[in-house]
mmCIF file of C-alpha atoms in Angstrom:
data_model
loop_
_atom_site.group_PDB
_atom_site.id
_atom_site.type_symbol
_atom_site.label_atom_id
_atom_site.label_comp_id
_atom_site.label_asym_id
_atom_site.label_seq_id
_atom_site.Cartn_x
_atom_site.Cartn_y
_atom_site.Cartn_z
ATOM 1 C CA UNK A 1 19.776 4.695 -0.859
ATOM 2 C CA UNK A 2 22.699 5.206 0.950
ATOM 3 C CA UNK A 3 23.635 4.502 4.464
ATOM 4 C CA UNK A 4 23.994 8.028 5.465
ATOM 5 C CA UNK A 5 20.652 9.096 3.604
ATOM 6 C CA UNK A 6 19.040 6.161 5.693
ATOM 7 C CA UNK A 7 20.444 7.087 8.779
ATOM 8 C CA UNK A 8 19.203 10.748 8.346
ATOM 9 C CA UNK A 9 15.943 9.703 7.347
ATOM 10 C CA UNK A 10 15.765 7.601 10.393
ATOM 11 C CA UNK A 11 16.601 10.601 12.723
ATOM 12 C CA UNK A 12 13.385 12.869 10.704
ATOM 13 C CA UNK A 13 11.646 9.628 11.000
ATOM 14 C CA UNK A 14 12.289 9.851 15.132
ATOM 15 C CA UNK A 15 11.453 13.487 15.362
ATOM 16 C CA UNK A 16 8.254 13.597 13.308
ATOM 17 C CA UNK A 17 7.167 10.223 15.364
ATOM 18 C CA UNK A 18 7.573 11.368 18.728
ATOM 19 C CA UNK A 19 5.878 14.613 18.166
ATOM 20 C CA UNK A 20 3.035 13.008 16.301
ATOM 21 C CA UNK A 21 2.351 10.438 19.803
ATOM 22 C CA UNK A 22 3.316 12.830 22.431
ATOM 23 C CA UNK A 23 0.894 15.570 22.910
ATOM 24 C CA UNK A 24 2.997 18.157 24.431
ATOM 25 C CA UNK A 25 5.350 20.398 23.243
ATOM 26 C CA UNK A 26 8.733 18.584 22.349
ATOM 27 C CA UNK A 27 12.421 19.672 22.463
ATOM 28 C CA UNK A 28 15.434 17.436 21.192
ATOM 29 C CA UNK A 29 19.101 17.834 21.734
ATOM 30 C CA UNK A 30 21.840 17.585 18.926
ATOM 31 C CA UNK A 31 22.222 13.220 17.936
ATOM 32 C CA UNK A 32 25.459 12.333 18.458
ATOM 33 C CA UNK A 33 27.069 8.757 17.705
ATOM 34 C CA UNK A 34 27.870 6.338 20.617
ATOM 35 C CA UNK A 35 31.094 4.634 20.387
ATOM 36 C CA UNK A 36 30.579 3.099 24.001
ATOM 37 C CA UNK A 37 27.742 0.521 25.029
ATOM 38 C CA UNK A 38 24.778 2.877 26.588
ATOM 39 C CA UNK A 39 23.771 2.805 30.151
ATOM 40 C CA UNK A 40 20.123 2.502 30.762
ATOM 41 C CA UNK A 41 19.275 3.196 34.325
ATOM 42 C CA UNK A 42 15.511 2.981 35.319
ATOM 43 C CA UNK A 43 12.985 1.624 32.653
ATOM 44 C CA UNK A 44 12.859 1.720 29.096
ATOM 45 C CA UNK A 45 11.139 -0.082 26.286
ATOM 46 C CA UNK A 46 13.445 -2.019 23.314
ATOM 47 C CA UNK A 47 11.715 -2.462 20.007
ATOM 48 C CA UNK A 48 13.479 -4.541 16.977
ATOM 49 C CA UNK A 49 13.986 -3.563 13.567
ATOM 50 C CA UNK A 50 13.889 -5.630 10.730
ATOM 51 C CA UNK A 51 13.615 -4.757 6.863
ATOM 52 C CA UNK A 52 16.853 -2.467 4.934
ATOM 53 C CA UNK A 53 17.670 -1.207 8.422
ATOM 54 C CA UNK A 54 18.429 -4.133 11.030
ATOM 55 C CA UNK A 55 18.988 -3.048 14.768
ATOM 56 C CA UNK A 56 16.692 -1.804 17.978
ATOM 57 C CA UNK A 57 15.356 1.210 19.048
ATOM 58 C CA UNK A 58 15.346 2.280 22.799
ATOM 59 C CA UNK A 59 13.323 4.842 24.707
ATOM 60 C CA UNK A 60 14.580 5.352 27.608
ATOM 61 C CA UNK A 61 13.132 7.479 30.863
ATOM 62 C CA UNK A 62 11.990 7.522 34.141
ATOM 63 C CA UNK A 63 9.039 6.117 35.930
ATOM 64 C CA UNK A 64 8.241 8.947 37.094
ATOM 65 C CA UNK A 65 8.089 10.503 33.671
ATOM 66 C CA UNK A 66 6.471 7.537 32.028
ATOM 67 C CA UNK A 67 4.242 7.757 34.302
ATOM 68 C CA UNK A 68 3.498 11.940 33.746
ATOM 69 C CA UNK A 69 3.079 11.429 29.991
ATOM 70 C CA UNK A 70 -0.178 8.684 31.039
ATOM 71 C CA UNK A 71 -1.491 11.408 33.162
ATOM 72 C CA UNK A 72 -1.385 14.008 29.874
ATOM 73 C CA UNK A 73 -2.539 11.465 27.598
ATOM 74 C CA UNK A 74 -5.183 9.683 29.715
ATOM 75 C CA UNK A 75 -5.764 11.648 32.917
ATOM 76 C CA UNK A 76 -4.220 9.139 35.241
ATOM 77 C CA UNK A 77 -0.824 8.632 36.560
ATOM 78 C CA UNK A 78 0.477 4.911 36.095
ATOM 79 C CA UNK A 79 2.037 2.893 38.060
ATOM 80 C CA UNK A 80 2.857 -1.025 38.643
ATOM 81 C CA UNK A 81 1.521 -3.556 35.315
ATOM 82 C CA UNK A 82 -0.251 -0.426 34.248
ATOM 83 C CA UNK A 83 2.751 1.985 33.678
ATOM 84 C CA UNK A 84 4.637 -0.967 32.266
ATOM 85 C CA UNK A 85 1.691 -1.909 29.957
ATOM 86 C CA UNK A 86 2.221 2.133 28.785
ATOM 87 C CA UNK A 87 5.397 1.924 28.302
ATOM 88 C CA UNK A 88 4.909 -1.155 25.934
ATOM 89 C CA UNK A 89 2.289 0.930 23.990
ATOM 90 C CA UNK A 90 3.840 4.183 24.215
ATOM 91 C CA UNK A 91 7.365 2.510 22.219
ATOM 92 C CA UNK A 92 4.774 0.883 20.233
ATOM 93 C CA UNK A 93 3.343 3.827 19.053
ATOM 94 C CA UNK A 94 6.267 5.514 18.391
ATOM 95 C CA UNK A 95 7.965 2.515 16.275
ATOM 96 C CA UNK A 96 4.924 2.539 14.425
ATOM 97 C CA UNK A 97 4.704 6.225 13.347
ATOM 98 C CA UNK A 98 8.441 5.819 12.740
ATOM 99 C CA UNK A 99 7.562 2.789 10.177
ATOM 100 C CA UNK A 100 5.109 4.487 8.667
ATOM 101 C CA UNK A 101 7.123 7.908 7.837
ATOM 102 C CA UNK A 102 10.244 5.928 6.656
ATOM 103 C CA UNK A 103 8.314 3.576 4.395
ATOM 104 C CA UNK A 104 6.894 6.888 2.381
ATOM 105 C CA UNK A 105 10.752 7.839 2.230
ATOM 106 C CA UNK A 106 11.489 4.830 0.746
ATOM 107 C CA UNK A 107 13.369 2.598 3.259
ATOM 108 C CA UNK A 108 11.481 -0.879 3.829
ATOM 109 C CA UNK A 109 11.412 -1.355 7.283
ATOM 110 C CA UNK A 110 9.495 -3.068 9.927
ATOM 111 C CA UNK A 111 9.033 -3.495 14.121
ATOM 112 C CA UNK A 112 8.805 -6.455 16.185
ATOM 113 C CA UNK A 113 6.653 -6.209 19.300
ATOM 114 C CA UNK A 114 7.849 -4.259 22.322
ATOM 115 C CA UNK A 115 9.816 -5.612 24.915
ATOM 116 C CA UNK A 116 10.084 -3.175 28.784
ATOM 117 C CA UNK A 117 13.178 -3.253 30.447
ATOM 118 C CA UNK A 118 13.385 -2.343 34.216
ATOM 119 C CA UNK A 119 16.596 -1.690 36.046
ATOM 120 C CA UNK A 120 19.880 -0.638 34.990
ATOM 121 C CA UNK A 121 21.045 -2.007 31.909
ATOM 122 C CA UNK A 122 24.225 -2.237 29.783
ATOM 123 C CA UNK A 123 23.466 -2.297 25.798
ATOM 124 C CA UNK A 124 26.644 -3.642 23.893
ATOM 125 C CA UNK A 125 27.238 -5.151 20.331
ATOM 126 C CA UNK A 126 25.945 -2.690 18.097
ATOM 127 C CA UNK A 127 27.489 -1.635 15.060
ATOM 128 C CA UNK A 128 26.712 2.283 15.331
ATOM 129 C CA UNK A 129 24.101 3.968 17.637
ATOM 130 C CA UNK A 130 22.804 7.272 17.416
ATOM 131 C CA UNK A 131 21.331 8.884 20.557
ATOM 132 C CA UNK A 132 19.041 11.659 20.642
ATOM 133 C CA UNK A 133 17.816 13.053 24.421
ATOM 134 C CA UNK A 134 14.527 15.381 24.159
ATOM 135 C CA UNK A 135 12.263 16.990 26.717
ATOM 136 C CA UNK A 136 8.630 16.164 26.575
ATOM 137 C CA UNK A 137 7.467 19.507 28.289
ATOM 138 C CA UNK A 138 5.722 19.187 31.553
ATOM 139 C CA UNK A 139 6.735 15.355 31.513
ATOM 140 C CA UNK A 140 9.868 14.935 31.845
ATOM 141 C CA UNK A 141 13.087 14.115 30.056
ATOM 142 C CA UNK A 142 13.489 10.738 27.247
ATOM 143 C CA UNK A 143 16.299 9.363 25.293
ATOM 144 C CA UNK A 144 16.234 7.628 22.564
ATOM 145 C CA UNK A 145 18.803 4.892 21.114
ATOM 146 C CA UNK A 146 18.402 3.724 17.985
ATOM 147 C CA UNK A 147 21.323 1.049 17.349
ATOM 148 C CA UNK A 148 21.947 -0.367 13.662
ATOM 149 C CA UNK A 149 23.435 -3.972 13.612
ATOM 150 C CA UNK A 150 25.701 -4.098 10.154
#
């Protein structure tokens, strides 16, 4: 399969995941390409890929609206170890569903477990990243990075 077949399936694979975990209505932006290292500013959760595609995927958001989508899912806001616990799960989930959907396309890939970043952070070195913003309705706003290594 080739790279740009891949990479599309990748951003379906995104799409169908995130509206599969998040039960609200969802709205995504147009991808684009990053040619700069990203900026994450509050909290976000990094999850590996391994398999035909190599590189990380990145949800990014604020605590605030981390902490909105655990009051939609589960009737509770979060906060402290809690919220970050989510936030763990929550990129978890996603990765998974995202697994699952490219597998059936045909691209073997898996996840390694879920690491929450806090803070403003710089990510650099990647080969190509595609970045795709969407509004969880009555949450809040997300991006998502997924970076390929080469």
């Amino acid at each position: 399969m080739s790279t740009s077949k891949v990479v599309t399936e990748l951003l379906n694979g995104m799409v169908h995941s995130i509206r599969k975990v998040m039960p609200v209505h969802i709205e995504h932006s147009n991808p684009s390409v990053l040619t700069k290292p990203y900026e994450q500013e509050q909290i976000a959760v990094l999850i590996g890929m391994t398999g035909q595609l190599k590189g990380n995927i990145l949800i990014d958001g604020e605590k605030q609206h981390f902490s909105s989508l655990g009051n939609t899912m589960y009737g509770m806001y979060l906060e402290d170890d809690m919220l970050i616990s989510f936030i763990g799960e929550i990129g978890n989930m996603i990765a998974g569903n995202l697994t699952t959907y490219i597998s059936s396309e045909g691209v073997e890939m898996d996840i390694t477990p879920p690491s929450v970043m806090s803070g403003s952070t710089t990510l650099h070195n990647y080969a190509q990243a595609i970045h795709l913003p969407f509004k969880a309705e009555g949450v809040g706003n997300f991006s998502i990075l997924v970076s390929i290594q080469q």
